[in-house]
């Protein structure tokens, strides 16, 4: 079983591509939608949340976790790998930044633009990864309004175009635009309509899927192998019904059932869905 982790719904757009290359594998997806967005959070909060998330996915039975979230991949991937994937652990955690950087460099004639969260931009991780591959110029722009616009399902609303136009104004002269956030592929049509002709807008998700396929060929067994009845189990920390409704847009197909997990004493534990209480809530 392959675990996939994101701050919210956005990683389902990555899972969609993972399903395409590995249709016969079992997947478990964890969206931390109750605590998203991550992009403006401080580093230690992201480390705490990501530790809880990967521990949950390991407890669900995964030995391989894909961190679909760019913010977590940029800030916490090395920490997670060192903490959970030591020699003999039998576990692996992979991120999205290296396939993203490789594709941007492959497509670009020399000037790459990146739209991402504030924390991804501040990390400088994409700059580091791209610099390892070539002498490209890179302009980054934090776009904090875009993920909430997508989480609210407003991709087709004029607000999406207005916000995208605002952020793109600072990425003049680029030939390739890398979407450095799981949510932005849902805005790809808007973004393509706004960039100058000749600028390639890149969703890294298909390349993440290809990179995983390649990695599994070199590291067989971590994914649990093919399944006769491939399953998808979905967990979220927010409202499961809202997650199922919005998540279907990201995954490209309906989500039958979403399980609720919540932080209890520093761990993400399964919780029965509650009736939404009104007024004050007193905990026993
Ligand atoms: N998953 C996050 C990312 O790719 C989406 C945005 C957020 O949570 O702030 O960076």
XYZ file of N, CA and C and ligand atoms in Angstrom:
862
model
N 0.845 -1.195 0.000
C 0.000 0.000 0.000
C 0.886 1.253 0.000
N 0.564 2.169 -0.889
C 1.363 3.401 -0.982
C 0.616 4.516 -0.257
N 1.298 5.200 0.641
C 0.709 6.331 1.341
C 0.970 7.618 0.575
N -0.021 8.483 0.533
C 0.142 9.793 -0.122
C -0.343 10.836 0.871
N 0.486 11.851 1.061
C 0.192 12.856 2.085
C 0.201 14.254 1.485
N -0.818 15.021 1.857
C -0.838 16.433 1.447
C -1.499 17.249 2.554
N -1.323 18.563 2.459
C -1.953 19.436 3.449
C -3.481 19.442 3.287
N -3.991 19.050 2.148
C -5.446 19.095 1.961
C -5.889 18.276 0.770
N -6.755 18.872 -0.051
C -7.292 18.167 -1.223
C -6.281 18.067 -2.356
N -5.396 19.073 -2.433
C -4.562 19.252 -3.618
C -3.789 18.006 -4.035
N -3.312 17.241 -3.048
C -2.519 16.058 -3.369
C -3.303 15.011 -4.134
N -4.646 15.122 -4.110
C -5.448 14.182 -4.905
C -5.182 14.384 -6.394
N -4.740 15.595 -6.775
C -4.398 15.814 -8.186
C -3.092 15.085 -8.526
N -2.268 14.842 -7.508
C -1.054 14.027 -7.707
C -1.449 12.548 -7.716
N -2.302 12.175 -6.762
C -2.753 10.779 -6.692
C -3.406 10.336 -8.009
N -4.128 11.250 -8.628
C -4.763 10.941 -9.921
C -3.722 10.430 -10.924
N -2.564 11.066 -10.952
C -1.500 10.639 -11.870
C -0.816 9.363 -11.376
N -0.699 9.207 -10.058
C -0.108 7.967 -9.525
C -0.993 6.773 -9.900
N -2.310 6.971 -9.807
C -3.253 5.918 -10.206
C -3.079 5.537 -11.663
N -2.806 6.549 -12.498
C -2.681 6.269 -13.930
C -1.484 5.367 -14.228
N -0.361 5.593 -13.524
C 0.815 4.761 -13.812
C 0.827 3.470 -12.991
N 0.095 3.461 -11.863
C 0.065 2.264 -11.004
C -1.391 1.903 -10.677
N -2.172 1.514 -11.703
C -3.608 1.300 -11.469
C -3.926 0.106 -10.581
N -2.944 -0.798 -10.405
C -3.255 -2.018 -9.640
C -2.673 -1.990 -8.224
N -2.323 -0.792 -7.738
C -1.771 -0.713 -6.378
C -2.820 -0.201 -5.395
N -2.648 -0.585 -4.129
C -3.477 -0.030 -3.058
C -2.869 1.302 -2.615
N -3.741 2.273 -2.381
C -3.281 3.580 -1.905
C -4.039 3.970 -0.646
N -3.348 4.704 0.225
C -4.035 5.368 1.330
C -3.606 6.832 1.282
N -4.589 7.719 1.316
C -4.331 9.143 1.159
C -4.713 9.858 2.452
N -3.831 10.736 2.904
C -4.144 11.565 4.070
C -4.077 13.033 3.691
N -5.198 13.719 3.796
C -5.251 15.161 3.557
C -5.484 15.872 4.881
N -4.554 16.735 5.228
C -4.652 17.434 6.523
C -5.527 18.681 6.370
N -6.707 18.473 5.788
C -7.554 19.600 5.377
C -8.020 20.459 6.552
N -8.107 19.844 7.731
C -8.537 20.613 8.901
C -7.486 21.619 9.341
N -6.223 21.422 8.880
C -5.150 22.326 9.311
C -4.500 23.040 8.129
N -5.083 22.839 6.927
C -4.581 23.527 5.728
C -5.134 24.960 5.719
N -4.495 25.890 5.011
C -3.259 25.697 4.265
C -2.017 25.717 5.169
N -0.994 25.021 4.688
C 0.281 24.964 5.405
C 1.200 26.135 5.026
N 0.921 26.715 3.839
C 1.915 27.566 3.191
C 2.370 28.795 3.946
N 1.558 29.258 4.920
C 1.973 30.424 5.690
C 2.412 30.039 7.093
N 2.499 28.747 7.366
C 2.820 28.292 8.726
C 4.323 28.285 8.991
N 4.660 28.305 10.288
C 6.101 28.287 10.581
C 6.667 26.868 10.441
N 7.975 26.829 10.342
C 8.655 25.577 10.005
C 8.375 24.478 11.030
N 8.389 24.837 12.319
C 8.243 23.790 13.339
C 6.837 23.212 13.367
N 5.862 24.042 13.049
C 4.489 23.524 12.951
C 4.408 22.525 11.791
N 5.039 22.872 10.679
C 5.016 21.959 9.517
C 5.744 20.651 9.858
N 6.849 20.739 10.595
C 7.542 19.497 10.994
C 6.628 18.652 11.892
N 5.959 19.302 12.844
C 5.064 18.558 13.760
C 3.930 17.893 12.980
N 3.265 18.678 12.131
C 2.120 18.131 11.385
C 2.569 16.992 10.464
N 3.712 17.166 9.849
C 4.135 16.147 8.885
C 4.592 14.869 9.596
N 5.160 15.006 10.783
C 5.501 13.794 11.559
C 4.223 13.009 11.875
N 3.209 13.741 12.344
C 1.947 13.066 12.696
C 1.338 12.380 11.472
N 1.419 13.056 10.331
C 0.784 12.520 9.116
C 1.499 11.249 8.640
N 2.834 11.284 8.574
C 3.508 10.079 8.056
C 3.392 8.929 9.058
N 3.377 9.251 10.361
C 3.177 8.175 11.352
C 1.813 7.511 11.138
N 0.781 8.336 10.867
C -0.565 7.784 10.610
C -0.518 6.855 9.387
N 0.161 7.314 8.333
C 0.200 6.504 7.101
C 0.983 5.208 7.321
N 2.045 5.266 8.108
C 2.762 4.015 8.422
C 1.845 3.091 9.225
N 1.082 3.671 10.157
C 0.162 2.838 10.955
C -0.952 2.238 10.099
N -1.294 2.921 9.010
C -2.321 2.389 8.096
C -1.788 1.209 7.282
N -0.452 1.006 7.303
C 0.123 -0.132 6.597
C 1.030 0.209 5.434
N 1.337 1.499 5.243
C 2.247 1.867 4.145
C 3.694 1.694 4.593
N 4.516 1.318 3.647
C 5.965 1.362 3.916
C 6.608 2.440 3.052
N 5.818 2.938 2.098
C 6.284 3.985 1.193
C 5.287 5.136 1.258
N 5.795 6.333 1.558
C 4.920 7.514 1.611
C 5.411 8.540 0.593
N 4.482 9.014 -0.232
C 4.783 10.094 -1.164
C 4.274 11.385 -0.531
N 5.190 12.304 -0.296
C 4.780 13.625 0.193
C 4.421 14.448 -1.039
N 3.115 14.537 -1.310
C 2.664 15.249 -2.518
C 2.731 16.762 -2.326
N 2.749 17.189 -1.079
C 2.713 18.621 -0.749
C 4.082 19.264 -1.000
N 4.080 20.311 -1.809
C 5.355 20.984 -2.106
C 5.920 21.673 -0.866
N 5.037 22.247 -0.056
C 5.519 22.958 1.134
C 6.249 21.981 2.057
N 5.642 20.829 2.304
C 6.281 19.833 3.184
C 7.543 19.277 2.512
N 7.457 19.002 1.207
C 8.638 18.464 0.503
C 9.802 19.439 0.586
N 9.511 20.741 0.498
C 10.585 21.739 0.497
C 11.197 21.960 1.869
N 10.403 21.754 2.912
C 10.857 22.132 4.255
C 11.229 20.916 5.106
N 10.456 19.837 4.993
C 10.530 18.781 6.004
C 10.949 17.416 5.477
N 11.144 17.287 4.168
C 11.384 15.940 3.619
C 12.616 15.286 4.239
N 13.712 16.051 4.299
C 14.948 15.459 4.833
C 14.770 15.041 6.288
N 14.089 15.890 7.053
C 13.826 15.566 8.459
C 13.030 14.257 8.570
N 11.992 14.139 7.758
C 11.140 12.936 7.819
C 11.932 11.697 7.416
N 12.756 11.849 6.379
C 13.552 10.691 5.923
C 14.526 10.262 7.011
N 15.167 11.239 7.647
C 16.151 10.881 8.680
C 15.469 10.272 9.903
N 14.302 10.771 10.220
C 13.619 10.303 11.432
C 12.997 8.916 11.265
N 12.455 8.634 10.059
C 11.657 7.406 9.914
C 12.256 6.354 8.978
N 13.271 6.727 8.208
C 13.700 5.810 7.139
C 15.155 5.395 7.294
N 15.598 5.208 8.525
C 16.971 4.781 8.750
C 17.233 3.401 8.158
N 18.520 3.046 8.110
C 18.907 1.736 7.576
C 18.161 0.650 8.357
N 17.541 -0.268 7.623
C 16.845 -1.389 8.268
C 15.412 -1.064 8.661
N 14.969 0.193 8.466
C 13.591 0.547 8.843
C 12.577 -0.088 7.894
N 13.008 -0.350 6.644
C 12.092 -0.895 5.642
C 11.075 0.125 5.169
N 11.334 1.415 5.414
C 10.377 2.456 5.012
C 11.070 3.491 4.131
N 10.289 4.120 3.284
C 10.819 5.200 2.442
C 9.808 6.341 2.363
N 10.325 7.552 2.264
C 9.477 8.732 2.058
C 10.068 9.510 0.885
N 9.245 9.798 -0.122
C 9.708 10.514 -1.312
C 8.900 11.802 -1.486
N 9.532 12.812 -2.076
C 8.856 14.099 -2.254
C 8.633 14.448 -3.716
N 8.264 15.700 -3.953
C 7.912 16.130 -5.314
C 8.876 17.154 -5.907
N 9.801 17.659 -5.125
C 10.591 18.801 -5.626
C 11.616 18.395 -6.691
N 12.231 17.233 -6.550
C 13.260 16.863 -7.534
C 12.631 16.615 -8.909
N 11.540 15.805 -9.006
C 10.904 15.683 -10.342
C 10.447 17.033 -10.884
N 9.930 17.899 -10.029
C 9.487 19.233 -10.480
C 10.639 20.044 -11.035
N 11.749 20.068 -10.309
C 12.927 20.827 -10.758
C 13.476 20.241 -12.062
N 13.531 18.910 -12.138
C 14.071 18.270 -13.358
C 13.238 18.630 -14.578
N 11.920 18.599 -14.423
C 11.064 18.907 -15.571
C 11.173 20.353 -15.980
N 11.253 21.243 -14.993
C 11.368 22.675 -15.308
C 12.654 22.921 -16.110
N 13.742 22.313 -15.667
C 15.026 22.504 -16.350
C 14.980 21.903 -17.760
N 14.353 20.743 -17.868
C 14.271 20.094 -19.182
C 13.488 20.948 -20.189
N 12.429 21.600 -19.728
C 11.590 22.386 -20.638
C 12.124 23.786 -20.890
N 12.856 24.319 -19.942
C 13.183 25.747 -20.015
C 14.373 26.037 -20.920
N 14.271 27.182 -21.602
C 15.417 27.642 -22.392
C 16.337 28.497 -21.521
N 16.033 28.647 -20.248
C 16.961 29.375 -19.384
C 16.336 30.254 -18.324
N 14.998 30.464 -18.389
C 14.403 31.370 -17.403
C 13.097 30.774 -16.854
N 13.189 30.277 -15.621
C 12.068 29.549 -15.007
C 11.356 30.447 -13.999
N 10.027 30.411 -14.021
C 9.236 31.068 -12.985
C 8.572 30.010 -12.125
N 8.442 30.300 -10.835
C 7.781 29.348 -9.935
C 6.716 30.081 -9.140
N 5.508 29.550 -9.160
C 4.454 30.013 -8.253
C 4.347 28.968 -7.156
N 4.311 29.403 -5.901
C 4.296 28.444 -4.798
C 3.778 29.143 -3.543
N 3.747 28.393 -2.440
C 3.339 29.016 -1.176
C 4.493 29.863 -0.626
N 4.154 30.703 0.343
C 5.179 31.565 0.948
C 6.284 30.723 1.581
N 5.909 29.619 2.226
C 6.929 28.791 2.897
C 7.815 28.078 1.883
N 7.236 27.629 0.781
C 8.049 26.991 -0.269
C 9.046 27.995 -0.837
N 8.577 29.197 -1.115
C 9.470 30.229 -1.666
C 10.572 30.540 -0.655
N 10.177 30.728 0.614
C 11.161 31.086 1.638
C 12.201 29.985 1.838
N 11.810 28.735 1.619
C 12.756 27.621 1.828
C 13.921 27.671 0.837
N 13.673 28.194 -0.361
C 14.725 28.214 -1.388
C 15.051 26.834 -1.945
N 14.261 25.821 -1.580
C 14.600 24.456 -1.996
C 14.553 24.291 -3.516
N 13.557 24.907 -4.170
C 13.524 24.789 -5.635
C 14.746 25.458 -6.263
N 15.173 26.578 -5.689
C 16.376 27.244 -6.234
C 17.579 26.306 -6.130
N 17.698 25.648 -4.986
C 18.821 24.728 -4.761
C 18.774 23.571 -5.750
N 17.584 22.973 -5.901
C 17.482 21.797 -6.786
C 17.725 22.191 -8.249
N 17.221 23.339 -8.661
C 17.410 23.761 -10.055
C 18.876 24.111 -10.292
N 19.513 24.748 -9.314
C 20.927 25.125 -9.471
C 21.825 23.894 -9.644
N 21.399 22.752 -9.071
C 22.194 21.516 -9.228
C 22.148 21.016 -10.665
N 21.120 21.451 -11.413
C 20.881 20.888 -12.747
C 21.334 21.784 -13.892
N 21.527 23.073 -13.609
C 21.928 23.960 -14.703
C 21.928 25.412 -14.267
N 22.474 26.281 -15.149
C 22.632 27.693 -14.763
C 21.403 28.535 -15.110
N 20.207 28.048 -14.769
C 18.984 28.761 -15.144
C 18.725 29.942 -14.219
N 18.108 30.981 -14.801
C 17.588 32.060 -13.957
C 16.254 31.580 -13.406
N 15.999 31.911 -12.144
C 14.733 31.482 -11.546
C 14.097 32.665 -10.812
N 12.827 32.906 -11.109
C 12.046 33.894 -10.363
C 10.972 33.135 -9.610
N 10.848 33.409 -8.310
C 9.805 32.754 -7.529
C 8.790 33.799 -7.081
N 7.537 33.399 -6.971
C 6.520 34.311 -6.444
C 5.602 33.527 -5.521
N 5.490 33.986 -4.272
C 4.524 33.374 -3.356
C 3.127 33.820 -3.752
N 2.193 32.870 -3.767
C 0.827 33.167 -4.215
C -0.176 32.680 -3.163
N -0.153 33.301 -1.977
C -0.934 32.750 -0.859
C -2.441 32.708 -1.059
N -2.977 33.489 -1.985
C -4.440 33.456 -2.173
C -4.896 32.269 -3.025
N -3.980 31.713 -3.813
C -4.436 30.731 -4.805
C -4.940 29.419 -4.182
N -4.228 28.898 -3.168
C -4.681 27.619 -2.580
C -6.066 27.771 -1.936
N -6.305 28.816 -1.123
C -7.667 28.963 -0.571
C -8.734 29.139 -1.648
N -8.419 29.820 -2.737
C -9.404 29.974 -3.823
C -9.784 28.595 -4.371
N -8.791 27.740 -4.539
C -9.066 26.395 -5.057
C -9.808 25.564 -4.000
N -9.375 25.651 -2.726
C -10.060 24.882 -1.667
C -11.544 25.261 -1.596
N -11.840 26.503 -1.925
C -13.233 26.964 -1.909
C -13.977 26.640 -3.200
N -13.299 26.023 -4.160
C -13.960 25.654 -5.418
C -14.222 26.836 -6.334
N -13.381 27.879 -6.235
C -13.633 29.103 -7.003
C -12.738 29.226 -8.240
N -12.273 28.089 -8.777
C -11.351 28.148 -9.931
C -11.942 28.893 -11.114
N -13.269 28.773 -11.307
C -13.880 29.406 -12.486
C -14.409 30.808 -12.174
N -14.244 31.238 -10.938
C -14.742 32.555 -10.541
C -13.736 33.638 -10.985
N -14.230 34.837 -11.293
C -13.293 35.908 -11.688
C -12.214 36.182 -10.642
N -12.484 35.839 -9.391
C -11.486 36.078 -8.334
C -10.199 35.290 -8.617
N -10.344 34.111 -9.223
C -9.165 33.278 -9.524
C -8.288 33.984 -10.557
N -8.924 34.517 -11.589
C -8.153 35.197 -12.638
C -7.478 36.454 -12.094
N -8.223 37.172 -11.263
C -7.694 38.412 -10.683
C -6.435 38.127 -9.848
N -6.540 37.107 -9.001
C -5.419 36.759 -8.129
C -4.238 36.248 -8.962
N -4.526 35.377 -9.932
C -3.445 34.812 -10.755
C -2.734 35.933 -11.528
N -3.507 36.857 -12.085
C -2.924 37.972 -12.829
C -1.989 38.790 -11.926
N -2.433 39.007 -10.709
C -1.652 39.774 -9.736
C -0.277 39.112 -9.494
N -0.290 37.798 -9.287
C 0.973 37.117 -8.986
C 1.868 36.980 -10.221
N 1.257 36.751 -11.364
C 2.064 36.561 -12.585
C 2.768 37.845 -13.008
N 2.223 38.977 -12.584
C 2.814 40.261 -12.989
C 4.283 40.354 -12.576
N 4.660 39.604 -11.560
C 6.052 39.667 -11.090
C 6.952 38.622 -11.733
N 6.409 37.859 -12.652
C 7.226 36.802 -13.277
C 7.471 37.138 -14.747
N 7.935 38.344 -14.998
C 8.156 38.784 -16.380
C 9.384 38.105 -16.984
N 9.273 37.764 -18.240
C 10.456 37.287 -18.975
C 10.712 35.795 -18.880
N 9.878 35.070 -18.138
C 10.119 33.624 -17.995
C 9.680 32.885 -19.273
N 10.279 31.692 -19.487
C 9.822 30.872 -20.617
C 9.068 29.639 -20.127
N 9.204 29.323 -18.814
C 8.554 28.133 -18.245
C 8.013 28.505 -16.874
N 6.763 28.139 -16.612
C 6.175 28.401 -15.293
C 5.926 27.066 -14.601
N 6.605 26.841 -13.479
C 6.421 25.613 -12.714
C 5.367 25.850 -11.632
N 4.369 24.992 -11.584
C 3.332 25.107 -10.563
C 3.826 24.384 -9.305
N 4.372 25.157 -8.374
C 5.029 24.576 -7.199
C 4.099 24.415 -6.022
N 2.866 24.030 -6.290
C 1.873 23.815 -5.231
C 0.822 22.859 -5.775
N 0.403 21.904 -4.940
C -0.540 20.876 -5.391
C -1.863 21.447 -5.902
N -2.218 22.644 -5.435
C -3.535 23.195 -5.780
C -3.568 23.886 -7.141
N -2.429 24.330 -7.596
C -2.430 25.192 -8.786
C -2.789 24.468 -10.089
N -2.568 23.152 -10.219
C -3.011 22.499 -11.463
C -4.502 22.710 -11.743
N -5.292 22.932 -10.684
C -6.713 23.208 -10.946
C -6.934 24.587 -11.540
N -5.876 25.403 -11.524
C -5.961 26.739 -12.134
C -5.184 26.790 -13.448
N -4.815 25.626 -13.970
C -3.882 25.631 -15.100
C -4.485 26.336 -16.323
N -5.777 26.190 -16.541
C -6.383 26.855 -17.709
C -6.330 28.378 -17.547
N -6.640 28.840 -16.347
C -6.580 30.286 -16.074
C -5.147 30.774 -16.278
N -4.192 30.044 -15.712
C -2.792 30.469 -15.798
C -2.311 30.458 -17.250
N -2.682 29.418 -17.994
C -2.269 29.340 -19.413
C -2.854 30.512 -20.201
N -4.057 30.925 -19.837
C -4.682 32.026 -20.585
C -4.013 33.365 -20.263
N -3.266 33.423 -19.160
C -2.696 34.703 -18.741
C -1.214 34.864 -19.079
N -0.497 33.745 -19.241
C 0.952 33.884 -19.527
C 1.144 34.236 -21.011
N 2.236 34.935 -21.347
C 2.489 35.259 -22.748
C 2.629 34.003 -23.599
N 2.287 34.132 -24.871
C 2.411 33.003 -25.791
C 3.849 32.458 -25.749
N 3.984 31.163 -25.791
C 5.327 30.567 -25.782
C 5.790 30.163 -24.395
N 5.102 30.612 -23.349
C 5.490 30.200 -21.988
C 4.807 28.858 -21.674
N 5.605 27.870 -21.270
C 5.055 26.560 -20.921
C 4.660 26.553 -19.452
N 3.428 26.132 -19.186
C 2.987 26.018 -17.788
C 3.050 24.535 -17.410
N 3.851 24.225 -16.398
C 4.132 22.822 -16.060
C 3.483 22.387 -14.761
N 2.647 21.346 -14.845
C 2.144 20.672 -13.647
C 3.106 19.516 -13.368
N 3.805 19.537 -12.237
C 4.800 18.468 -12.011
C 4.199 17.089 -11.747
N 2.881 17.008 -11.471
C 2.302 15.726 -11.024
C 2.582 14.551 -11.978
N 2.424 14.708 -13.322
C 2.712 13.557 -14.188
C 4.177 13.097 -14.090
N 5.077 14.038 -13.842
C 6.503 13.677 -13.750
C 6.812 13.025 -12.408
N 6.069 13.441 -11.374
C 6.196 12.782 -10.069
C 5.779 11.324 -10.217
N 4.702 11.088 -10.968
C 4.210 9.720 -11.175
C 5.241 8.891 -11.955
N 5.816 9.478 -13.006
C 6.843 8.763 -13.795
C 8.061 8.459 -12.927
N 8.441 9.432 -12.101
C 9.613 9.243 -11.229
C 9.350 8.127 -10.223
N 8.113 8.034 -9.727
C 7.784 6.968 -8.770
C 7.861 5.603 -9.447
N 7.337 5.538 -10.662
C 7.373 4.278 -11.405
C 8.814 3.806 -11.593
N 9.650 4.736 -11.980
C 11.068 4.453 -12.187
C 11.719 4.003 -10.863
N 11.390 4.718 -9.789
C 11.965 4.400 -8.482
C 11.540 2.986 -8.045
N 10.271 2.651 -8.275
C 9.772 1.326 -7.855
C 10.439 0.197 -8.633
N 10.813 0.504 -9.885
C 11.517 -0.533 -10.650
C 12.885 -0.814 -10.033
N 13.464 0.246 -9.448
C 14.781 0.068 -8.816
C 14.677 -0.381 -7.358
N 13.504 -0.170 -6.741
C 13.306 -0.534 -5.327
C 12.008 -1.329 -5.199
N 11.954 -2.533 -5.789
C 10.685 -3.263 -5.767
C 10.294 -3.653 -4.339
N 8.994 -3.755 -4.121
C 8.514 -4.284 -2.836
C 7.996 -3.241 -1.871
N 8.476 -1.990 -1.976
C 8.048 -0.990 -0.998
C 6.561 -0.634 -1.118
N 5.981 -0.873 -2.298
C 4.591 -0.488 -2.527
C 3.607 -1.607 -2.205
N 4.111 -2.757 -1.782
C 3.218 -3.881 -1.480
C 2.834 -4.695 -2.700
N 3.247 -4.263 -3.891
C 2.983 -5.026 -5.117
C 1.548 -4.877 -5.602
N 1.260 -5.501 -6.767
C -0.090 -5.381 -7.341
C -1.134 -6.042 -6.461
N -2.340 -5.511 -6.541
C -3.440 -6.037 -5.738
C -4.534 -6.545 -6.682
N -5.236 -7.618 -6.280
C -6.313 -8.139 -7.146
C -7.501 -7.197 -7.174
N -7.737 -6.533 -6.036
C -8.842 -5.557 -5.953
C -8.267 -4.258 -5.393
N -7.626 -3.458 -6.261
C -6.925 -2.266 -5.767
C -7.866 -1.315 -5.017
N -7.393 -0.868 -3.861
C -8.263 -0.045 -3.016
C -7.694 1.359 -2.845
N -8.575 2.274 -2.494
C -8.156 3.626 -2.112
C -8.866 3.960 -0.805
N -8.049 4.191 0.211
C -8.598 4.575 1.515
C -8.238 6.044 1.723
N -9.196 6.858 2.094
C -8.948 8.296 2.207
C -9.231 8.764 3.635
N -8.272 9.474 4.207
C -8.413 10.031 5.550
C -8.250 11.544 5.466
N -8.975 12.255 6.308
C -8.733 13.705 6.374
C -8.958 14.193 7.790
N -8.374 15.341 8.075
C -8.532 15.920 9.420
C -9.668 16.937 9.458
N -10.170 17.324 8.292
C -11.268 18.290 8.260
C -12.609 17.573 8.206
N -13.579 18.222 7.614
C -14.913 17.638 7.503
C -14.906 16.596 6.374
N -15.178 15.317 6.695
C -15.086 14.264 5.666
C -16.051 14.465 4.502
N -17.239 15.014 4.793
C -18.199 15.203 3.688
C -17.730 16.278 2.723
N -17.216 17.355 3.285
C -16.688 18.434 2.432
C -15.498 17.902 1.634
N -14.679 17.091 2.313
C -13.499 16.542 1.639
C -13.919 15.676 0.458
N -14.936 14.841 0.677
C -15.390 13.958 -0.408
C -15.923 14.794 -1.572
N -16.654 15.850 -1.249
C -17.262 16.679 -2.293
C -16.199 17.408 -3.110
N -15.306 18.120 -2.419
C -14.270 18.874 -3.140
C -13.195 17.948 -3.717
N -12.902 16.888 -2.953
C -11.819 15.994 -3.365
C -12.072 15.357 -4.721
N -13.335 15.102 -5.028
C -13.676 14.465 -6.304
C -13.178 15.312 -7.486
N -13.184 16.630 -7.332
C -12.714 17.517 -8.416
C -11.213 17.326 -8.639
N -10.493 17.090 -7.567
C -9.043 16.936 -7.671
C -8.670 15.552 -8.201
N -9.431 14.551 -7.722
C -9.108 13.176 -8.103
C -9.658 12.830 -9.479
N -10.704 13.538 -9.889
C -11.307 13.271 -11.192
C -12.300 12.126 -11.154
N -12.663 11.692 -9.959
C -13.730 10.681 -9.817
C -14.283 10.756 -8.391
N -15.479 10.216 -8.186
C -16.091 10.357 -6.856
C -15.286 9.656 -5.759
N -15.354 10.204 -4.563
C -14.735 9.587 -3.390
C -15.863 8.968 -2.571
N -15.852 7.635 -2.435
C -16.972 6.968 -1.772
C -17.052 7.314 -0.294
N -15.948 7.103 0.378
C -15.989 7.269 1.823
C -14.705 7.929 2.288
N -14.828 8.898 3.168
C -13.646 9.563 3.711
C -13.687 9.393 5.226
N -12.566 8.924 5.788
C -12.489 8.694 7.232
C -11.924 9.934 7.917
N -12.425 10.173 9.106
C -11.979 11.353 9.843
C -10.881 10.971 10.832
N -9.777 11.701 10.808
C -8.739 11.542 11.828
C -8.502 12.916 12.452
N -8.130 12.919 13.715
C -7.917 14.198 14.395
C -6.756 14.060 15.359
N -6.141 15.201 15.660
C -4.988 15.180 16.567
C -5.462 14.966 17.999
N -4.953 13.908 18.601
C -5.215 13.656 20.019
C -3.865 13.366 20.653
N -3.454 14.217 21.561
C -2.170 14.083 22.256
C -1.013 13.882 21.281
N -0.960 14.707 20.273
C 0.192 14.714 19.368
C 0.173 13.626 18.306
N -0.937 12.889 18.197
C -1.016 11.849 17.169
C -2.318 12.012 16.398
N -2.302 11.595 15.134
C -3.549 11.611 14.364
C -4.252 10.273 14.571
N -5.407 10.327 15.221
C -6.147 9.100 15.552
C -7.510 9.129 14.868
N -8.039 7.934 14.584
C -9.370 7.858 13.970
C -10.428 8.364 14.946
N -11.351 9.138 14.414
C -12.458 9.630 15.241
C -13.755 9.437 14.485
N -14.795 9.053 15.219
C -16.109 8.893 14.584
C -16.575 10.264 14.097
N -17.191 10.307 12.918
C -17.692 11.615 12.455
C -18.712 12.148 13.471
N -18.599 13.430 13.785
C -19.504 13.986 14.797
C -20.608 14.776 14.131
N -21.717 14.881 14.842
C -22.717 15.857 14.402
C -22.086 17.204 14.687
N -22.256 18.130 13.758
C -21.671 19.445 13.979
C -22.412 20.130 15.127
N -21.743 20.307 16.271
C -22.455 20.926 17.394
C -22.602 22.430 17.172
N -23.611 23.012 17.758
C -23.717 24.471 17.729
C -23.482 24.977 19.136
N -23.175 26.229 19.246
C -22.927 26.807 20.555
C -21.632 26.324 21.169
N -21.529 26.415 22.470
C -20.280 26.073 23.137
C -20.137 24.563 23.281
N -18.905 24.088 23.226
C -18.651 22.655 23.359
C -17.772 22.447 24.587
N -18.238 21.640 25.524
C -17.448 21.377 26.735
C -16.939 19.949 26.653
N -15.618 19.809 26.720
C -15.045 18.465 26.618
C -15.051 17.784 27.977
N -15.457 16.497 28.072
C -15.484 15.836 29.387
C -14.088 15.727 29.979
N -0.114 21.178 -0.416
C 0.293 22.559 -0.369
C 1.493 22.755 -1.302
O 1.629 22.038 -2.275
C -0.903 23.394 -0.756
C -1.006 24.730 -0.197
C -0.990 24.897 1.326
O -1.333 23.986 2.081
O -0.646 26.008 1.730
O 2.342 23.561 -1.048
